Amino acid sequence: MIRTRRAVACGAALLASALAATLAAVPAQADDPGWRVVEAGPNPGWDDFGTVATSSKRNAWVFGGVIGDTPPMRPIAKRWVDGAWRNVALPDEVVGYIDAASTTSAQNVWAIADHGDAGPSYALRWDGSAWTSSHRWEEGLTSDVITTGRRDVWVFGYSRAGAGVGTWHFDGSRWRQADVGDLLLERGSAVSARDIWAVGATRSTGCGDRTVAHYDGRRWRSVPVGDALPPDIPQPDEGGPYQCVHLRDVLATSRHDVWVTGNLYRSDGTEQHEERPVLAHWDGRTWRSQEIPGTWIPNRLASDGRGGLWITGWDDSSGPTPEATPLMHRAADGTWRTATIDAAGRPARIRELALIPGTRSLWGVGLIENPEEIDGAIYRYR
């Protein structure tokens, strides 16, 4: 499986609203299985980690952004080297926040950074020795990046937060905008170069983002999911109740094991509404709805390495906050539990997760917040 994830667009707003501080590193406790903070800080200014990518026990990266004494936000990157996380320099020209990354080896790592829909946005490449800017878009948001090899990279650019760059492909020599018809692709997950899944919308979707798409090595096409997702119910012109499905992530571990998750937004046509989680699974033949408890909003998926899932999210539609951020686990038998994070009593949030291939251990990234301070955090599950 080749996997990538991105952070939600509110990362910059969370950073900008915080006051400057630095948290001391919190050591992991390997004796007790579970989620632990392995690092928080000490980058100068306010930082926030939004994405993590790994292809082996020795190849792992985390990314995000930092605000110093003055704007603009600058992207940050850390690499797992000899048992420690170390800062790695990025090109000086790059500004903004890195919200997605993907890797297949220590010599093939990709990340995307943007500075809002007014631009610029960048596709960044690590070749084993240094980071370079492979492509720059003058305007538009990026939402995900997927690589299956040095000559196969996809960048998606669709977001509810603003105009996106569209869907682009790198073949090892140059970038081209892909012909995807009316698809608006936001998040993706690849089994191979000829088996890639994505979620997003179409230009005629309506109120929700419920589109599931597949790439077979030749073309992208929309995939019907039947009744695996609740129906969209458009709001009448005169007003009234409506509901919309918003898919937020996809995880493909094999050609017969694909998951999508998101939320159902249901409104009575006034200020009253409710959010319900949705989860659906593809077994190679059929899409089926899966039971998912609670009223929270799922955001990111990761395999647990034993047939189950980890899912990050938040508890209400006002957006993710450390105080209201569930971390849920679905076992292979379908049982659910809420996980806790040992952060010495401080509010902690995991934005994204990545399974370390060949293990049942995961890396996670996010933030830790006190009443007057915030800092990016790296987590580990053993």
Short mmCIF file of C-alpha atoms in Angstrom, two decimals:
data_model
loop_
_atom_site.label_atom_id
_atom_site.label_comp_id
_atom_site.label_asym_id
_atom_site.label_seq_id
_atom_site.Cartn_x
_atom_site.Cartn_y
_atom_site.Cartn_z
CA MET A 1 0.00 0.00 0.00
CA ILE A 2 1.16 3.53 -0.81
CA ARG A 3 -0.51 6.10 1.36
CA THR A 4 -0.62 9.87 1.83
CA ARG A 5 -2.61 12.29 3.88
CA ARG A 6 -3.17 16.02 4.36
CA ALA A 7 -4.00 18.44 7.17
CA VAL A 8 -7.17 20.48 7.34
CA ALA A 9 -7.02 24.05 6.10
CA CYS A 10 -7.55 25.54 9.54
CA GLY A 11 -3.97 24.75 10.61
CA ALA A 12 -2.79 28.25 9.72
CA ALA A 13 -5.65 29.87 11.60
CA LEU A 14 -4.89 27.85 14.72
CA LEU A 15 -1.27 28.91 14.55
CA ALA A 16 -1.99 32.56 13.95
CA SER A 17 -4.30 32.75 16.95
CA ALA A 18 -1.77 31.29 19.36
CA LEU A 19 0.81 33.07 21.53
CA ALA A 20 4.50 32.24 21.12
CA ALA A 21 5.94 29.48 23.31
CA THR A 22 7.98 26.30 23.17
CA LEU A 23 7.18 23.04 24.89
CA ALA A 24 9.82 20.71 26.19
CA ALA A 25 10.11 17.36 24.45
CA VAL A 26 8.08 14.60 26.10
CA PRO A 27 9.78 11.20 25.96
CA ALA A 28 7.96 8.13 24.74
CA GLN A 29 7.22 5.29 27.14
CA ALA A 30 7.74 2.13 25.12
CA ASP A 31 6.82 -0.16 28.02
CA ASP A 32 3.11 0.69 27.87
CA PRO A 33 1.50 0.07 24.46
CA GLY A 34 -0.52 3.03 23.26
CA TRP A 35 -0.20 6.57 21.96
CA ARG A 36 2.61 8.68 23.38
CA VAL A 37 4.12 12.07 22.61
CA VAL A 38 7.67 11.63 21.38
CA GLU A 39 8.39 15.26 20.52
CA ALA A 40 6.76 18.67 21.01
CA GLY A 41 8.91 21.57 19.82
CA PRO A 42 11.43 23.07 20.11
CA ASN A 43 11.01 24.94 16.80
CA PRO A 44 11.10 28.75 17.22
CA GLY A 45 7.71 30.43 16.99
CA TRP A 46 4.41 28.59 16.76
CA ASP A 47 4.52 25.41 14.74
CA ASP A 48 1.99 22.76 13.76
CA PHE A 49 2.61 19.40 12.13
CA GLY A 50 -0.04 18.41 9.62
CA THR A 51 1.15 15.38 7.69
CA VAL A 52 3.35 12.30 8.00
CA ALA A 53 4.73 9.89 5.40
CA THR A 54 6.67 6.66 5.84
CA SER A 55 7.74 3.73 3.69
CA SER A 56 9.80 1.72 6.21
CA LYS A 57 11.07 1.68 9.77
CA ARG A 58 13.98 3.90 8.70
CA ASN A 59 12.21 6.23 6.27
CA ALA A 60 9.73 8.58 7.92
CA TRP A 61 9.01 12.28 7.51
CA VAL A 62 6.74 14.82 9.21
CA PHE A 63 5.78 18.22 7.83
CA GLY A 64 3.82 21.33 8.73
CA GLY A 65 4.38 25.04 9.15
CA VAL A 66 5.75 27.58 11.59
CA ILE A 67 5.00 31.23 12.27
CA GLY A 68 7.89 33.24 13.66
CA ASP A 69 7.87 36.82 14.87
CA THR A 70 6.59 38.05 11.49
CA PRO A 71 4.65 36.52 8.57
CA PRO A 72 4.66 34.66 6.29
CA MET A 73 4.24 31.11 7.51
CA ARG A 74 7.18 28.90 6.61
CA PRO A 75 6.99 25.16 5.96
CA ILE A 76 8.95 22.78 8.16
CA ALA A 77 10.20 19.24 7.60
CA LYS A 78 11.65 16.66 9.97
CA ARG A 79 13.26 13.34 9.12
CA TRP A 80 13.65 10.21 11.27
CA VAL A 81 17.41 9.64 11.43
CA ASP A 82 19.22 7.23 13.76
CA GLY A 83 16.38 7.14 16.27
CA ALA A 84 15.70 10.88 16.42
CA TRP A 85 13.70 13.52 14.54
CA ARG A 86 15.94 16.06 12.83
CA ASN A 87 15.08 19.28 10.98
CA VAL A 88 15.78 19.26 7.24
CA ALA A 89 16.15 22.43 5.18
CA LEU A 90 13.57 23.25 2.51
CA PRO A 91 14.06 25.60 -0.47
CA ASP A 92 14.18 29.24 0.67
CA GLU A 93 11.59 30.32 -1.88
CA VAL A 94 8.84 28.13 -0.42
CA VAL A 95 6.29 29.76 1.87
CA GLY A 96 3.10 28.43 3.41
CA TYR A 97 2.18 25.11 4.99
CA ILE A 98 2.93 21.54 3.94
CA ASP A 99 -0.32 19.63 4.23
CA ALA A 100 0.37 16.40 2.36
CA ALA A 101 3.31 14.09 1.67
CA SER A 102 4.02 10.70 0.13
CA THR A 103 7.04 8.43 -0.11
CA THR A 104 8.06 5.08 -1.58
CA SER A 105 11.72 5.10 -0.48
CA ALA A 106 14.39 7.21 1.17
CA GLN A 107 15.26 8.53 -2.31
CA ASN A 108 11.69 9.37 -3.34
CA VAL A 109 9.74 11.68 -1.05
CA TRP A 110 7.23 14.28 -2.20
CA ALA A 111 5.36 17.04 -0.37
CA ILE A 112 3.01 19.86 -1.33
CA ALA A 113 2.90 23.31 0.20
CA ASP A 114 0.50 26.18 -0.35
CA HIS A 115 -0.09 29.68 0.93
CA GLY A 116 -3.85 29.93 0.44
CA ASP A 117 -5.82 29.94 -2.80
CA ALA A 118 -4.10 33.18 -3.86
CA GLY A 119 -0.92 31.13 -4.12
CA PRO A 120 1.74 30.23 -4.65
CA SER A 121 1.67 26.43 -4.25
CA TYR A 122 4.57 24.01 -4.66
CA ALA A 123 5.37 20.37 -5.37
CA LEU A 124 8.56 19.57 -3.45
CA ARG A 125 10.89 16.63 -4.07
CA TRP A 126 13.50 14.87 -1.92
CA ASP A 127 15.95 12.74 -3.93
CA GLY A 128 17.87 11.33 -0.99
CA SER A 129 20.15 14.31 -0.52
CA ALA A 130 18.21 17.60 -0.78
CA TRP A 131 14.79 19.16 -1.23
CA THR A 132 14.01 21.00 -4.47
CA SER A 133 10.94 22.68 -5.90
CA SER A 134 9.72 20.48 -8.75
CA HIS A 135 6.75 22.63 -9.75
CA ARG A 136 5.12 25.91 -8.75
CA TRP A 137 1.53 27.01 -9.25
CA GLU A 138 1.04 30.76 -9.06
CA GLU A 139 -2.40 30.39 -7.49
CA GLY A 140 -4.73 27.75 -6.15
CA LEU A 141 -4.74 25.28 -3.26
CA THR A 142 -3.26 21.80 -3.27
CA SER A 143 -4.97 19.03 -1.32
CA ASP A 144 -2.99 15.79 -1.73
CA VAL A 145 0.05 14.17 -3.31
CA ILE A 146 0.61 10.51 -4.18
CA THR A 147 3.75 8.87 -5.52
CA THR A 148 4.11 5.25 -6.60
CA GLY A 149 7.68 5.78 -7.88
CA ARG A 150 10.11 8.41 -9.09
CA ARG A 151 8.30 8.67 -12.41
CA ASP A 152 4.75 8.62 -11.13
CA VAL A 153 3.44 11.46 -8.96
CA TRP A 154 -0.09 12.81 -8.68
CA VAL A 155 -1.11 16.13 -7.13
CA PHE A 156 -4.75 16.90 -6.36
CA GLY A 157 -6.01 20.42 -5.84
CA TYR A 158 -9.59 20.63 -4.63
CA SER A 159 -10.73 22.20 -1.38
CA ARG A 160 -13.84 23.63 0.23
CA ALA A 161 -11.59 26.42 1.52
CA GLY A 162 -10.92 28.00 -1.88
CA ALA A 163 -9.99 27.49 -5.52
CA GLY A 164 -7.75 24.51 -6.23
CA VAL A 165 -5.03 23.83 -8.81
CA GLY A 166 -6.85 20.80 -10.25
CA THR A 167 -5.34 17.36 -10.89
CA TRP A 168 -1.73 17.13 -12.14
CA HIS A 169 0.65 14.29 -13.02
CA PHE A 170 4.46 14.05 -13.12
CA ASP A 171 5.95 11.36 -15.36
CA GLY A 172 9.58 11.80 -14.32
CA SER A 173 10.33 14.56 -16.81
CA ARG A 174 7.50 17.09 -16.74
CA TRP A 175 4.21 18.07 -15.14
CA ARG A 176 0.92 17.98 -17.02
CA GLN A 177 -2.61 18.82 -15.96
CA ALA A 178 -4.59 15.59 -16.15
CA ASP A 179 -7.83 15.16 -18.05
CA VAL A 180 -10.26 14.05 -15.35
CA GLY A 181 -13.48 15.30 -16.91
CA ASP A 182 -15.79 16.84 -14.33
CA LEU A 183 -14.05 15.16 -11.37
CA LEU A 184 -12.74 17.35 -8.54
CA LEU A 185 -10.28 15.10 -6.70
CA GLU A 186 -9.25 15.96 -3.15
CA ARG A 187 -7.74 12.94 -1.38
CA GLY A 188 -6.14 9.79 -2.74
CA SER A 189 -4.64 6.41 -1.86
CA ALA A 190 -2.69 4.11 -4.17
CA VAL A 191 -2.30 0.35 -4.22
CA SER A 192 -0.08 0.65 -7.31
CA ALA A 193 0.46 2.96 -10.29
CA ARG A 194 -2.52 1.29 -11.97
CA ASP A 195 -4.80 1.08 -8.96
CA ILE A 196 -5.43 4.47 -7.33
CA TRP A 197 -8.55 5.57 -5.46
CA ALA A 198 -9.69 9.10 -4.69
CA VAL A 199 -12.55 11.00 -3.10
CA GLY A 200 -13.86 14.45 -3.88
CA ALA A 201 -16.71 15.88 -5.90
CA THR A 202 -17.92 16.46 -9.44
CA ARG A 203 -18.90 19.78 -10.94
CA SER A 204 -22.53 18.70 -10.70
CA THR A 205 -22.38 17.08 -7.25
CA GLY A 206 -24.55 19.68 -5.56
CA CYS A 207 -24.23 20.38 -1.85
CA GLY A 208 -21.89 17.53 -0.88
CA ASP A 209 -18.52 16.02 -1.77
CA ARG A 210 -19.51 12.37 -2.14
CA THR A 211 -17.65 11.29 -5.28
CA VAL A 212 -15.49 8.15 -5.25
CA ALA A 213 -13.13 7.79 -8.23
CA HIS A 214 -10.67 5.19 -9.50
CA TYR A 215 -7.63 5.27 -11.82
CA ASP A 216 -6.76 2.05 -13.67
CA GLY A 217 -3.52 3.22 -15.29
CA ARG A 218 -5.29 4.79 -18.24
CA ARG A 219 -8.07 7.05 -17.04
CA TRP A 220 -9.96 8.34 -14.04
CA ARG A 221 -13.63 7.49 -13.70
CA SER A 222 -16.34 7.98 -11.12
CA VAL A 223 -17.33 4.82 -9.23
CA PRO A 224 -20.95 4.32 -8.14
CA VAL A 225 -21.33 3.31 -4.50
CA GLY A 226 -25.05 2.58 -4.46
CA ASP A 227 -26.62 2.83 -1.03
CA ALA A 228 -23.28 2.51 0.80
CA LEU A 229 -23.56 6.26 1.47
CA PRO A 230 -26.65 8.19 2.57
CA PRO A 231 -28.35 10.12 -0.25
CA ASP A 232 -27.89 13.84 -0.74
CA ILE A 233 -31.17 15.73 -0.31
CA PRO A 234 -30.89 19.19 -1.91
CA GLN A 235 -32.48 22.13 -0.16
CA PRO A 236 -35.65 23.34 -1.93
CA ASP A 237 -35.49 26.79 -3.53
CA GLU A 238 -37.95 28.06 -0.94
CA GLY A 239 -35.77 26.72 1.89
CA GLY A 240 -36.25 23.80 4.22
CA PRO A 241 -34.45 20.64 5.33
CA TYR A 242 -31.52 19.20 3.39
CA GLN A 243 -28.60 16.83 3.87
CA CYS A 244 -25.20 16.35 2.23
CA VAL A 245 -22.39 13.79 2.44
CA HIS A 246 -18.83 15.09 2.69
CA LEU A 247 -16.16 12.42 2.11
CA ARG A 248 -12.88 13.40 3.74
CA ASP A 249 -10.47 10.52 3.20
CA VAL A 250 -9.82 7.22 1.41
CA LEU A 251 -7.57 4.29 2.34
CA ALA A 252 -6.73 1.54 -0.17
CA THR A 253 -4.69 -1.36 1.20
CA SER A 254 -5.32 -3.76 -1.69
CA ARG A 255 -7.55 -4.14 -4.74
CA HIS A 256 -10.22 -5.71 -2.55
CA ASP A 257 -9.87 -3.53 0.56
CA VAL A 258 -10.77 0.15 0.18
CA TRP A 259 -12.31 2.43 2.81
CA VAL A 260 -13.86 5.90 2.56
CA THR A 261 -15.00 8.05 5.45
CA GLY A 262 -16.53 11.43 6.12
CA ASN A 263 -19.71 12.87 7.54
CA LEU A 264 -23.38 13.43 6.83
CA TYR A 265 -24.48 17.03 7.40
CA ARG A 266 -28.20 17.29 8.04
CA SER A 267 -29.96 20.65 8.49
CA ASP A 268 -33.56 21.60 9.19
CA GLY A 269 -33.09 24.70 7.04
CA THR A 270 -32.37 27.02 9.96
CA GLU A 271 -29.36 27.17 12.25
CA GLN A 272 -30.16 23.72 13.66
CA HIS A 273 -28.15 20.85 12.23
CA GLU A 274 -26.50 17.57 13.14
CA GLU A 275 -23.38 15.74 11.99
CA ARG A 276 -23.11 11.98 11.71
CA PRO A 277 -20.08 9.92 10.70
CA VAL A 278 -20.14 7.74 7.59
CA LEU A 279 -17.89 4.83 6.66
CA ALA A 280 -18.04 2.57 3.60
CA HIS A 281 -15.95 -0.38 2.40
CA TRP A 282 -15.12 -1.91 -1.00
CA ASP A 283 -14.36 -5.65 -0.93
CA GLY A 284 -13.41 -5.91 -4.60
CA ARG A 285 -16.98 -6.44 -5.76
CA THR A 286 -19.39 -4.34 -3.71
CA TRP A 287 -19.50 -1.14 -1.71
CA ARG A 288 -21.18 -1.57 1.68
CA SER A 289 -22.03 0.86 4.45
CA GLN A 290 -20.25 0.14 7.75
CA GLU A 291 -21.47 0.83 11.25
CA ILE A 292 -19.70 3.76 12.89
CA PRO A 293 -20.85 5.01 16.31
CA GLY A 294 -21.31 8.51 17.68
CA THR A 295 -21.98 11.96 16.24
CA TRP A 296 -18.38 12.98 15.56
CA ILE A 297 -16.80 13.94 12.20
CA PRO A 298 -14.16 11.51 10.85
CA ASN A 299 -11.26 13.12 9.04
CA ARG A 300 -8.27 10.82 8.35
CA LEU A 301 -7.81 7.06 7.98
CA ALA A 302 -4.88 4.73 8.65
CA SER A 303 -4.44 0.97 8.77
CA ASP A 304 -3.59 -0.56 12.14
CA GLY A 305 -1.53 -3.31 10.50
CA ARG A 306 -3.90 -6.10 11.54
CA GLY A 307 -7.05 -5.58 9.50
CA GLY A 308 -8.43 -2.66 11.49
CA LEU A 309 -8.50 1.13 11.20
CA TRP A 310 -7.43 4.21 13.07
CA ILE A 311 -9.54 7.31 12.39
CA THR A 312 -8.92 10.89 13.49
CA GLY A 313 -11.64 13.51 13.58
CA TRP A 314 -13.44 16.07 15.68
CA ASP A 315 -16.64 16.36 17.67
CA ASP A 316 -18.50 19.30 16.12
CA SER A 317 -18.85 21.29 12.91
CA SER A 318 -16.97 24.31 14.27
CA GLY A 319 -13.77 22.50 13.37
CA PRO A 320 -11.06 20.51 15.09
CA THR A 321 -9.80 21.62 18.49
CA PRO A 322 -7.55 19.69 20.87
CA GLU A 323 -10.30 19.65 23.48
CA ALA A 324 -12.83 17.98 21.18
CA THR A 325 -10.85 15.56 19.08
CA PRO A 326 -11.67 11.87 19.13
CA LEU A 327 -9.17 9.25 18.04
CA MET A 328 -11.10 6.11 17.19
CA HIS A 329 -10.02 2.54 16.54
CA ARG A 330 -12.02 -0.04 14.62
CA ALA A 331 -10.78 -3.59 15.12
CA ALA A 332 -10.89 -6.15 12.32
CA ASP A 333 -13.99 -7.70 13.91
CA GLY A 334 -15.85 -4.37 13.75
CA THR A 335 -15.63 -3.38 17.42
CA TRP A 336 -14.91 0.27 18.23
CA ARG A 337 -13.06 2.03 21.02
CA THR A 338 -11.93 5.57 21.76
CA ALA A 339 -8.19 5.94 22.25
CA THR A 340 -6.51 8.38 24.61
CA ILE A 341 -3.24 10.25 24.26
CA ASP A 342 -0.81 10.54 27.14
CA ALA A 343 0.26 14.21 26.92
CA ALA A 344 0.82 14.92 30.61
CA GLY A 345 -2.66 16.35 31.01
CA ARG A 346 -2.40 18.80 28.12
CA PRO A 347 -4.98 18.94 25.29
CA ALA A 348 -3.51 17.00 22.37
CA ARG A 349 -4.75 16.40 18.87
CA ILE A 350 -3.56 13.98 16.22
CA ARG A 351 -4.24 15.30 12.74
CA GLU A 352 -2.88 12.44 10.66
CA LEU A 353 -1.49 8.94 11.07
CA ALA A 354 0.74 6.61 9.08
CA LEU A 355 1.33 2.90 9.63
CA ILE A 356 4.99 1.91 9.63
CA PRO A 357 5.09 -0.84 6.96
CA GLY A 358 5.75 -4.32 8.28
CA THR A 359 4.71 -3.39 11.83
CA ARG A 360 1.67 -2.58 13.95
CA SER A 361 3.21 0.70 15.01
CA LEU A 362 2.20 4.13 13.72
CA TRP A 363 3.52 7.65 13.58
CA GLY A 364 1.10 10.52 14.17
CA VAL A 365 1.32 14.30 13.93
CA GLY A 366 -0.67 17.19 15.29
CA LEU A 367 -0.43 19.70 18.10
CA ILE A 368 -0.48 20.15 21.86
CA GLU A 369 -2.10 23.20 23.41
CA ASN A 370 -2.14 24.89 26.78
CA PRO A 371 -4.22 27.98 27.59
CA GLU A 372 -1.43 30.25 26.36
CA GLU A 373 0.71 28.08 24.11
CA ILE A 374 0.63 25.69 21.19
CA ASP A 375 3.25 23.54 19.53
CA GLY A 376 3.51 20.90 16.88
CA ALA A 377 3.74 17.35 18.20
CA ILE A 378 4.89 13.97 16.93
CA TYR A 379 3.20 10.87 18.34
CA ARG A 380 4.01 7.16 18.29
CA TYR A 381 1.79 4.14 18.77
CA ARG A 382 3.43 0.85 19.73
#
